[in-house]
Structures are given as structure tokens and as C-alpha cells.
Coordinates of C-alpha atoms and ligand atoms in Angstrom, one line a residue:
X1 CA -68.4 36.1 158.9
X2 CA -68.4 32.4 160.1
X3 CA -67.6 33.9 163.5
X4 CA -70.3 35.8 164.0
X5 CA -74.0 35.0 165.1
X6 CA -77.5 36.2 165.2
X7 CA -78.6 36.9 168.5
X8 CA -81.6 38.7 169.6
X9 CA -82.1 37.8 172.7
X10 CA -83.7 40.8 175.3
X11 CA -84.1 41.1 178.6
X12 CA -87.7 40.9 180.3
X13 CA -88.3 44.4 180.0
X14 CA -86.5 44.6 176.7
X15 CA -83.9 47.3 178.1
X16 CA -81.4 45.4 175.9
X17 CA -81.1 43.9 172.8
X18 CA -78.2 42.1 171.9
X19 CA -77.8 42.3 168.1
X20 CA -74.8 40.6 167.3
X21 CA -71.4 38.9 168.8
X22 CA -68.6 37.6 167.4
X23 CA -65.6 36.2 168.7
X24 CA -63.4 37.6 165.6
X25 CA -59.8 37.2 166.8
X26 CA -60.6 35.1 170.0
X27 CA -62.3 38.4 171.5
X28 CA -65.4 38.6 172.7
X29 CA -66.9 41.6 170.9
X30 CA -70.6 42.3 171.2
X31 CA -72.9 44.7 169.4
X32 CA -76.5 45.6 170.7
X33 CA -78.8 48.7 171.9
X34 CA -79.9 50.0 175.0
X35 CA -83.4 51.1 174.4
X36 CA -84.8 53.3 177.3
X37 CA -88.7 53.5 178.7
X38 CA -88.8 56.6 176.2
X39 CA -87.8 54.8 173.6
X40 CA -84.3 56.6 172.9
X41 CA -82.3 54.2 171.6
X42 CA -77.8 54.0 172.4
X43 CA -76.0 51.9 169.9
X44 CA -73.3 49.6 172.0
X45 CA -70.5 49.8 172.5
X46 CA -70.7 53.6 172.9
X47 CA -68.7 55.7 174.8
X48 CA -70.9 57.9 176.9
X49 CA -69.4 61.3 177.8
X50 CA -69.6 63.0 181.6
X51 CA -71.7 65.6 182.2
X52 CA -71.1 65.9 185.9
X53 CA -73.7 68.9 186.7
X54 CA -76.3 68.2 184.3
X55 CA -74.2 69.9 181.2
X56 CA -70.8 68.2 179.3
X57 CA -68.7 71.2 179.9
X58 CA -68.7 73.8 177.4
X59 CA -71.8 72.3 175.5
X60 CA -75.6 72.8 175.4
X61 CA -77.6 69.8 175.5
X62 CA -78.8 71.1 171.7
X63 CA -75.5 70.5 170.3
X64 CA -74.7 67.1 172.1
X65 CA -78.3 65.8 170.8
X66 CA -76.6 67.5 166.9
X67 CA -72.9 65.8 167.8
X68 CA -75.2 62.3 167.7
X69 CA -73.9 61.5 171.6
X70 CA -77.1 59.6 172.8
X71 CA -76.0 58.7 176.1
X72 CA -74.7 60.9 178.9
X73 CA -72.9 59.8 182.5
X74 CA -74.6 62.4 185.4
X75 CA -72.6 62.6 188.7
X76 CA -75.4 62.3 191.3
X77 CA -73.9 63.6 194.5
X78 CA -73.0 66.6 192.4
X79 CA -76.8 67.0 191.6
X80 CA -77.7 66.1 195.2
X81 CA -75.7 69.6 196.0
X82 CA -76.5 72.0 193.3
X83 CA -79.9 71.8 192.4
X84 CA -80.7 69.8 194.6
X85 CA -82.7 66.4 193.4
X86 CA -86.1 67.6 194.8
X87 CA -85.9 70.5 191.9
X88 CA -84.9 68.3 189.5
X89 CA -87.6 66.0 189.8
X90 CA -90.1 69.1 189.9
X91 CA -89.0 70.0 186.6
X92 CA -90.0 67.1 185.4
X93 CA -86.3 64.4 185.7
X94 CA -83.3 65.2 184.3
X95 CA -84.2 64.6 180.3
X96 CA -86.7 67.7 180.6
X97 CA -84.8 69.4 182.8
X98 CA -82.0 69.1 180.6
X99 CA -83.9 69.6 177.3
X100 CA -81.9 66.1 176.7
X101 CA -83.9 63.4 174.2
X102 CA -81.2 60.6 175.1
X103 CA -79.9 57.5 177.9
X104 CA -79.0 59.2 180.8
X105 CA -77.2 57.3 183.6
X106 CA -76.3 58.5 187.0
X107 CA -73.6 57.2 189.5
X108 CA -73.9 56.2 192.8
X109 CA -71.9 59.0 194.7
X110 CA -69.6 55.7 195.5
X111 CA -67.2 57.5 193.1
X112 CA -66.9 60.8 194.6
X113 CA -66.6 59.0 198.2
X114 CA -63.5 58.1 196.6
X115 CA -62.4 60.9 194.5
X116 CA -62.8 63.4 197.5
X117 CA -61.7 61.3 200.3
X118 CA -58.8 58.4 199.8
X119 CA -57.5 59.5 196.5
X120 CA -56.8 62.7 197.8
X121 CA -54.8 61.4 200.6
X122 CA -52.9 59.1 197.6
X123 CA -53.0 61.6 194.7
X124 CA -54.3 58.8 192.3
X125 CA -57.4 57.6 190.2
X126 CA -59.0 54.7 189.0
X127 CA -55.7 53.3 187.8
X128 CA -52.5 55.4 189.2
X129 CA -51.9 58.1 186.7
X130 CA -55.8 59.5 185.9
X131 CA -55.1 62.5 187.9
X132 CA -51.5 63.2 185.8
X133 CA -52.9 65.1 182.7
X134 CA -54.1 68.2 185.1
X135 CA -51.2 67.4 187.8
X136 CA -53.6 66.9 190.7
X137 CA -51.5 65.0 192.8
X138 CA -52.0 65.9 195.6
X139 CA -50.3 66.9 199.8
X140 CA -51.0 64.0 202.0
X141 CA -52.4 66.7 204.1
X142 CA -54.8 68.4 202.0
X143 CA -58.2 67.6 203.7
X144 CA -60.4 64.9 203.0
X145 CA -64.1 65.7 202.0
X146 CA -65.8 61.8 202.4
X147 CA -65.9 59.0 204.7
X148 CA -66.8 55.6 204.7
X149 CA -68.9 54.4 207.6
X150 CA -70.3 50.2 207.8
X151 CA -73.8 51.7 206.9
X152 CA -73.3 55.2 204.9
X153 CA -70.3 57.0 203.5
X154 CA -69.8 60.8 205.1
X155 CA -69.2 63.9 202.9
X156 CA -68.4 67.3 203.7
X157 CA -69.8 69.4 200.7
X158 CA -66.8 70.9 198.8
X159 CA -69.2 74.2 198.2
X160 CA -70.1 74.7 201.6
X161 CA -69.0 72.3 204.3
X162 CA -72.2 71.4 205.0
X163 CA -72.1 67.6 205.7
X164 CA -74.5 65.0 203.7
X165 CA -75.0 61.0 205.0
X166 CA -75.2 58.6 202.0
X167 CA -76.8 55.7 202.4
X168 CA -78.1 52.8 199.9
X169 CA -81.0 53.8 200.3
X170 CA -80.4 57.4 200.0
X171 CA -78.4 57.1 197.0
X172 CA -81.1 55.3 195.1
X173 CA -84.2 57.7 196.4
X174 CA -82.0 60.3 195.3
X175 CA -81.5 59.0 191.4
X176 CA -84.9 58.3 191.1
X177 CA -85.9 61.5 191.9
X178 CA -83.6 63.1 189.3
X179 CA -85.4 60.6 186.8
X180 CA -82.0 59.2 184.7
X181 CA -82.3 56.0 183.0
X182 CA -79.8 53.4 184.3
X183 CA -79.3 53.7 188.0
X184 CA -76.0 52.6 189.9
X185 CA -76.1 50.7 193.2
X186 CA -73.9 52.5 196.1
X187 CA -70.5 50.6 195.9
X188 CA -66.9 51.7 197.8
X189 CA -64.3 52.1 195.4
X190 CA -60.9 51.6 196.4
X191 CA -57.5 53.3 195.9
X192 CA -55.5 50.9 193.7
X193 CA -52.6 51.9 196.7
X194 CA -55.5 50.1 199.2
X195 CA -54.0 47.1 201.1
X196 CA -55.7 43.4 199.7
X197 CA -57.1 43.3 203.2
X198 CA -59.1 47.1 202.9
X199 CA -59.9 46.2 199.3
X200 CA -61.5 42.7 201.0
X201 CA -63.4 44.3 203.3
X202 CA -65.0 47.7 201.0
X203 CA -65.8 44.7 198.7
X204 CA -67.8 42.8 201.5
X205 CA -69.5 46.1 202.2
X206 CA -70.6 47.0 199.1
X207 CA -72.0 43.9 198.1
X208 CA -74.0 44.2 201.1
X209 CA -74.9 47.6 199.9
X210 CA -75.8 46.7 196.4
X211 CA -78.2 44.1 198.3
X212 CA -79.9 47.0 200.1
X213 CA -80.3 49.2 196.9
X214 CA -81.7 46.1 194.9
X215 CA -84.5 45.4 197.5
X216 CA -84.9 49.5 197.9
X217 CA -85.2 49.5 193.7
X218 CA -87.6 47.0 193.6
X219 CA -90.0 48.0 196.6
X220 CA -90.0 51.7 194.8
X221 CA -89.4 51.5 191.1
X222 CA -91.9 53.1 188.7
X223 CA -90.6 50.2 186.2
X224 CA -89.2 53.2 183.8
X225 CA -85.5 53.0 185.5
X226 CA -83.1 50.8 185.2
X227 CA -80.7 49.2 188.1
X228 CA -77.0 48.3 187.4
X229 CA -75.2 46.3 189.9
X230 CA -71.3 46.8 190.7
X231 CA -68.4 44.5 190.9
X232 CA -65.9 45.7 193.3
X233 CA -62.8 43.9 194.2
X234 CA -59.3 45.7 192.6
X235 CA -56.9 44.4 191.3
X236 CA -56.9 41.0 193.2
X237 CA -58.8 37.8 191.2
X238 CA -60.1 36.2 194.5
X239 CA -62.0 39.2 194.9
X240 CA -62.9 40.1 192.3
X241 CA -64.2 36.3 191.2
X242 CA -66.1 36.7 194.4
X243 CA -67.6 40.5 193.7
X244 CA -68.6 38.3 190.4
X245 CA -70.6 35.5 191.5
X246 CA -72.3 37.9 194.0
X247 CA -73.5 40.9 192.2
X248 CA -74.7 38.3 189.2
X249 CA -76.5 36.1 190.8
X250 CA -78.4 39.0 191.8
X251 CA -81.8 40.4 189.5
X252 CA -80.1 43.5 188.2
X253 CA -81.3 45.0 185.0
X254 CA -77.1 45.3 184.2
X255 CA -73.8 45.0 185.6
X256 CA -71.1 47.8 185.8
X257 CA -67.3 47.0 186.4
X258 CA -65.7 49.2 189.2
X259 CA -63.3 50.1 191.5
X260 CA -59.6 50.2 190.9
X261 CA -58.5 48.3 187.6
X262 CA -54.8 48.2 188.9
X263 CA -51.7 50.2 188.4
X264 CA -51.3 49.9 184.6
X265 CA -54.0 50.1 181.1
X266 CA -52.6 46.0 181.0
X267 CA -54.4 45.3 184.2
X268 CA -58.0 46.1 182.7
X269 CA -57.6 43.4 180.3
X270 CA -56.8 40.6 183.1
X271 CA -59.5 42.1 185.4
X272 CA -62.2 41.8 182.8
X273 CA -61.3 38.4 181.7
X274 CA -61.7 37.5 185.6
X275 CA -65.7 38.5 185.9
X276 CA -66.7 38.5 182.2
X277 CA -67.3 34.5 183.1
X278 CA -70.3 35.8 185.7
X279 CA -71.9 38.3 183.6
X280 CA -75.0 36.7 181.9
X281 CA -74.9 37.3 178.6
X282 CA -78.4 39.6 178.0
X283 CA -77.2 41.5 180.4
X284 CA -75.5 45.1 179.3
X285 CA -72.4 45.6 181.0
X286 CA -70.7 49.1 181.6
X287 CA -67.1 49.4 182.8
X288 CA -66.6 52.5 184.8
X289 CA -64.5 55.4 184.0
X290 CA -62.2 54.4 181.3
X291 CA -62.0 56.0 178.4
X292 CA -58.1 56.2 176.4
X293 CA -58.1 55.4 173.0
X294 CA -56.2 51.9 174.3
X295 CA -58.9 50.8 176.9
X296 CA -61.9 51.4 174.5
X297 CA -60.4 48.8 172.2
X298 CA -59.6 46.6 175.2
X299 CA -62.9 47.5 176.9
X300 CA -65.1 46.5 173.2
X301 CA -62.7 43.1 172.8
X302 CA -63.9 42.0 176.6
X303 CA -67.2 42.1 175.8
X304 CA -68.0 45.7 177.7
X305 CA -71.1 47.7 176.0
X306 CA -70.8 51.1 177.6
X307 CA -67.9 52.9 179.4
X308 CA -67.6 56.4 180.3
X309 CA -64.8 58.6 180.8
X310 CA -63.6 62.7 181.3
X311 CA -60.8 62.0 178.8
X312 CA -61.6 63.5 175.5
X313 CA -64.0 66.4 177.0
X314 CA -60.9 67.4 179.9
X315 CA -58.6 66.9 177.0
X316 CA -59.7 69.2 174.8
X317 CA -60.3 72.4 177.9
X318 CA -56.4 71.7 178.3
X319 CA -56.1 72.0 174.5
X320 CA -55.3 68.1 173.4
X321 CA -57.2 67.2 170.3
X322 CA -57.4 63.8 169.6
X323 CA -56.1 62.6 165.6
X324 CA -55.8 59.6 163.5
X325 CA -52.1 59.5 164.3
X326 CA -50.9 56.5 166.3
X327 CA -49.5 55.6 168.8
X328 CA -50.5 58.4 171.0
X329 CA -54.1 59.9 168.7
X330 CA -53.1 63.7 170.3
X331 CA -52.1 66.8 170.0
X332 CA -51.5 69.8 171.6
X333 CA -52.6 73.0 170.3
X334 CA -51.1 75.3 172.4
X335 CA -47.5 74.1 171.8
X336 CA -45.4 76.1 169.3
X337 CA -45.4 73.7 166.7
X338 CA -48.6 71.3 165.0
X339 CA -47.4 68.7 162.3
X340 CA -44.5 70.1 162.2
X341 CA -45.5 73.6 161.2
X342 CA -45.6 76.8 163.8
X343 CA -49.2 76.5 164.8
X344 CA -49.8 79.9 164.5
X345 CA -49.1 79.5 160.7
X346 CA -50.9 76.6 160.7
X347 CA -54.4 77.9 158.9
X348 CA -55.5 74.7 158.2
X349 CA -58.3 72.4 160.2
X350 CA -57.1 70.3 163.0
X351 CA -57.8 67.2 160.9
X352 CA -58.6 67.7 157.2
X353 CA -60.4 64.6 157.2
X354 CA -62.6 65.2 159.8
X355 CA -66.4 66.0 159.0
X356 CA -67.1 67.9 162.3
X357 CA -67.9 71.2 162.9
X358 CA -65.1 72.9 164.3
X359 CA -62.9 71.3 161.5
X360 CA -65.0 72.2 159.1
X361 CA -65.3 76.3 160.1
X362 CA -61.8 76.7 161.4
X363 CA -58.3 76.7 161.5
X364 CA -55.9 75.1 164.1
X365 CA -53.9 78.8 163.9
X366 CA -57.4 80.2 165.1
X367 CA -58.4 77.7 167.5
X368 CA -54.7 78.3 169.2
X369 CA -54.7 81.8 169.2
X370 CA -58.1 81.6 171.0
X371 CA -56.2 79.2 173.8
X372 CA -53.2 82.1 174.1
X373 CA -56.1 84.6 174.8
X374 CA -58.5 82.2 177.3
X375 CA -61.8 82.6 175.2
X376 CA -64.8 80.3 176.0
X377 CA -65.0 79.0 172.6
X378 CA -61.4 77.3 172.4
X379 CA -62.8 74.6 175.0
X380 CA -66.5 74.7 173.2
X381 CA -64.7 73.8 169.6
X382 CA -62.3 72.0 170.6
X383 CA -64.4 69.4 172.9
X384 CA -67.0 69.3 169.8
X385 CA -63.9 68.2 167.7
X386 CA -63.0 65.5 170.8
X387 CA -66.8 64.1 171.0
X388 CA -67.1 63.6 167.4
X389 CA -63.9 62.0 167.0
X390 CA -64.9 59.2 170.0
X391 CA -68.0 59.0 168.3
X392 CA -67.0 58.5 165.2
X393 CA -64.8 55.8 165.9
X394 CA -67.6 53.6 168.6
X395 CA -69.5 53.6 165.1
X396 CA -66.4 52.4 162.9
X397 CA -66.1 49.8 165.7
X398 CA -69.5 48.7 165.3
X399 CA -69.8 48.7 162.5
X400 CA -66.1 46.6 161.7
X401 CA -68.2 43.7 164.2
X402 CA -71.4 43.6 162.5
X403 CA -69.2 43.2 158.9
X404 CA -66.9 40.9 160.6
X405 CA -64.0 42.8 159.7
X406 CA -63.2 44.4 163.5
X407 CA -59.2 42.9 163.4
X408 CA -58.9 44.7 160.0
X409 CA -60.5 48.2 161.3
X410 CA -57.9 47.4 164.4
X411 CA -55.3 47.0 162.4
X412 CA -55.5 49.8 159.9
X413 CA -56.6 52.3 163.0
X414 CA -53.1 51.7 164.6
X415 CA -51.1 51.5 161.4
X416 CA -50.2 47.9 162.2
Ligands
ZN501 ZN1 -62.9 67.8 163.9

């Protein structure tokens, strides 16, 4: 415990309140709360799950509140489309609209620029492979949906072609109307197959942008949101170092970590050790779409609070289910055979051990034969099963800090 100090320092507005840190093993692990202006509380680190449209796929917002998930990743240039934010903020934000008592943080739209424009042109993600698992790669001449402009990015609507101008501006008018909780400035973010000049210059512009959004935030806010800044810069430390020192030195309420983390899970690790120097301490800090088993460790030892990520929730509509079993923590349950056995002879729970619902009402024989036939209620139960598993294990890891035994946790998690 001789590592580890008391630290209760919080932010004006008391948004954030680091609780403890410890630098157990020469990391630099962190445990605190993110306390919203309704008073809903998220533990950190947490993993917060994506509900794109308003809804994690295949769950109500009645059993993500019972799964204990209290914070939730919104896409907002999916909401701008379908409601549209103006309806959202008539029914009262998205917490009421929702029927969810929890943190709710919205993107930019940056993202999707992204997702919908270059990484269709270079089949990749955030780091190369993201797209693999559903084999989205795609034509180099399959359409792209978004453009960046100096001032505003460009999207064709993907449900009916109607284009929609993003600006700063826009982008942050548009999350405040849908009411979430942690706000994220409008930011580029680059394909890691971008050249270090194109990555230079989407880095330049969205530090400009981030600019705009912080004087936009401040000259509008309510005071009952909260504004994250961006670091952009790839996989280059120049640029990142630069991104840094920029978006820190400005008054944001927190600071997210974007943009392509390289061409390998190895690369997160350098990239966060380049800008974790800039980020002020109080300040929580969310790295953006990562979410394996691998990066959460890495994310929590590099002093990250929040990260968000379609991994277990995707995983478990394709039938993965994620297990104490290193190294790889899955499973497939539509394949012909599950720890060994023929699945469907299998009747037992996907993990014995696990106190979640869908182990504890049914077998994995059931919850397979439901995949062969395409009922609803395979991806339902079997993305329960994934949430409670990544929730279950942010709370081992927060716990392991706050008892300074996180190395031991580490070790026994991976069977080292
Ligand atoms: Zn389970």
C-alpha cells in the first residue's frame, strides 16, 4: 500500500473526483468518479458501452440500469438523423427520453466523418483490423458518405442522401440539445493509412475546431454539461506532443484521446505515454474507442478513466461470448464444439461461475440452438452475458487499485 495515495482533489464544478492513484508496478493507475449535474455517479475506470441510436442493441434502458452499466457512449450524428435533436430535447434530453438514470456522453460526429468517408475508401478502423471481426473491408469504390471541408465536414445521410453540414458549432448546439452529460469537441480523425503530412494538417484543423466549440460551450452552456477536449495526432509523437500541449492548455472540463492509435494494440501504449505528460491530473480522461480485453488493461495502467468500445455488445450479435480463459477471453457459440464438448450437448451455462442472468437461466446448448434459428433473444442474452462480464471485471480492477493488489489481480486474470 506504500504506493498508493489519498487524493481528493475535484475539479471547480466537482465533475470529478479523483479518489485514489497508485503507481503499483510503475503504472499509472487511477481510481475516481464522474459525478454528473443529476448526481449519478460512474465509478472509473469504467468501460462505457455504445448505444449508437439512443438504445445498446438488443437491451432496454431498464435492464442496462439492472446490468449496473452507469455510463453510456451516444453517437450524435446518428441522433441528429433519426429523431432528430429538436425531438429529443422536447422530450425532455436524452436521460428522459431514454428512461436512462445514468452518465451519458455523446461524440462529436468527428467519428462517423471518418467511419463513413476515409475508412471506407481504406477498409480500416481506429487501429487496422477493427472492422475484421464482421469482414467490412471494404471496395475502394464503394461510395463515400462524409467530407472534410477547412470549416465543416460534409455528410451524405446513409438513410436518405439528404446532405447535412457539420460545423463546431453545429456539433455542439446539436449535443446540447439532446442533453447528454460529457460533450465532445468536433475533431478529424484520421485513417492510420493517412500520410504524416494529412495527419499534420487534420490535427491543425481540429485543434482549431476544438477552439471554436470551447468558446461556443462557454458562451451557451447551462453549466449542467460537461466539455471534453480531443487530442488528435496518430501515430506520430511530434504530433501528437503538439495535439497535447494544445488541447490542455485549454479550459476543458476533460480530455479524450483520439484518432488513430497506429497499426497494432502495442502502439496505444506508446501513444498514451506521449500525451499522458499534458493531461492535468483532476482532469478525467477518456480514450476513444478501445475496448479488447488487452487495451482495457493497457488503457487503466496509462492512467485512462473511461474508454468506450462496440466490442463486447458486436461480439456477442455474432455469437462470441467473452470467458475467464486466457489468452484470447472468447468463445464462439455457434461453432460445433464449446470446451471441448458438441455445443449442442453442452446443457450447461456459458460460464458456471458467472452470476449474470443469462448464465444463471440457461444453457450454452439453448443459447446456440437459438443462434442456428436467428431469434432475437440469442443477441439479447448473449450481450447481457458480454456487459456483465466487462463490468464485472472494471470493478475487480478497481477494486485490485484501491487494495493495492492491481499486479496480483493482473496476474491471476491472465494465468501468469
Ligand atoms: Zn454470464
Amino acid at each position: 500500500m506504500k504506493n498508493c495515495i489519498e487524493n481528493t482533489k475535484k475539479t471547480d464544478k466537482s465533475f470529478f473526483q479523483l479518489i485514489r492513484k497508485s503507481d503499483e508496478g510503475n503504472f499509472n493507475l487511477r481510481v475516481g468518479k464522474i459525478i454528473n449535474s443529476k448526481g449519478y455517479e460512474l465509478p472509473t475506470p469504467s468501460f462505457i458501452p455504445v448505444a449508437t441510436n439512443a438504445s445498446i442493441r438488443a437491451l432496454d434502458s431498464k435492464k442496462i440500469i439492472e446490468l449496473g452499466i452507469k455510463g453510456i457512449f451516444v453517437n450524435t450524428y446518428h441522433m441528429h438523423l433519426a429523431p432528430g435533436e429538436d425531438y429529443v430535447e422536447e422530450a425532455g434530453g436524452l436521460h428522459k427520453f431514454m428512461n436512462y438514470q445514468g452518465v451519458i456522453f455523446t461524440d462529436s460526429g468527428g467519428f462517423q466523418a471518418f467511419s463513413l468517408g476515409q475508412a471506407i475508401v481504406d477498409g480500416v478502423g481506429k487501429i487496422v483490423s477493427i472492422f475484421s471481426k464482421e469482414g467490412k473491408r471494404r471496395n475502394k469504390n464503394e461510395e463515400k458518405f462524409a467530407e472534410i471541408k477547412e470549416d465543416k465536414i460534409i455528410f451524405k445521410s446513409h438513410l436518405d442522401g439528404k446532405i447535412i453540414e457539420l460545423t463546431p458549432e453545429k456539433s455542439i448546439m446539436i449535443q446540447q440539445k439532446l442533453g447528454s452529460d460529457i460533450l465532445m469537441v468536433l475533431d478529424e480523425c484520421t485513417s492510420p493509412l493517412s500520410s504524416y503530412e494529412y495527419t499534420k494538417k487534420a490535427m491543425e484543423r481540429s485543434k482549431k475546431w476544438a477552439k471554436i466549440c470551447l468558446e461556443y460551450f462557454k458562451q451557451t452552456t447551462k453549466g449542467d454539461q460537461f466539455l471534453y477536449g480531443i487530442i488528435q495526432g496518430g501515430y506520430h509523437y511530434d504530433l501528437r506532443k503538439d495535439s497535447a500541449e494544445f488541447i490542455c492548455s485549454l479550459d476543458f472540463d476533460g480530455i479524450a484521446i483520439g484518432g488513430s492509435l497506429g497499426t497494432s494494440k502495442e502502439n496505444i501504449k506508446e501513444i498514451l505515454s506521449w500525451v499522458l505528460p499534458y493531461i492535468p491530473e483532476n482532469k478525467p480522461r477518456h480514450l476513444l474507442g478501445i475496448g479488447s480485453i488487452q487495451e482495457i488493461f493497457t488503457a487503466v495502467e496509462n492512467g485512462m478513466d473511461t474508454f468506450d468500445c462496440v466490442i463486447p455488445t458486436r461480439y456477442a450479435r455474432t455469437g462470441t461470448v467473452f470467458v475467464k480463459t486466457p489468452p484470447s477471453f472468447v468463445k464462439d457459440i455457434t461453432a460445433k464444439y464449446y470446451n471441448g464438448y458438441e455445443t449442442k450437448r453442452y446443457h450447461k451455462p456459458v460460464d458456471e461461475n458467472c452470476n449474470c442472468y443469462t448464465c444463471q437461466n440457461y444453457t450454452v446448448s439453448y443459447l446456440h440452438h437459438l443462434f442456428y434459428v436467428g431469434e432475437i433473444s440469442a443477441m439479447t442474452l448473449l450481450t447481457i452475458h458480454n456487459l456483465n462480464f466487462y463490468n464485472n471485471l472494471l470493478a475487480d480492477i478497481r477494486k485490485s487499485i484501491i487494495e493495492g493488489r492491481y499486479l496480483e489481480f493482473k496476474k491471476n486474470f491472465f494465468q501468469i
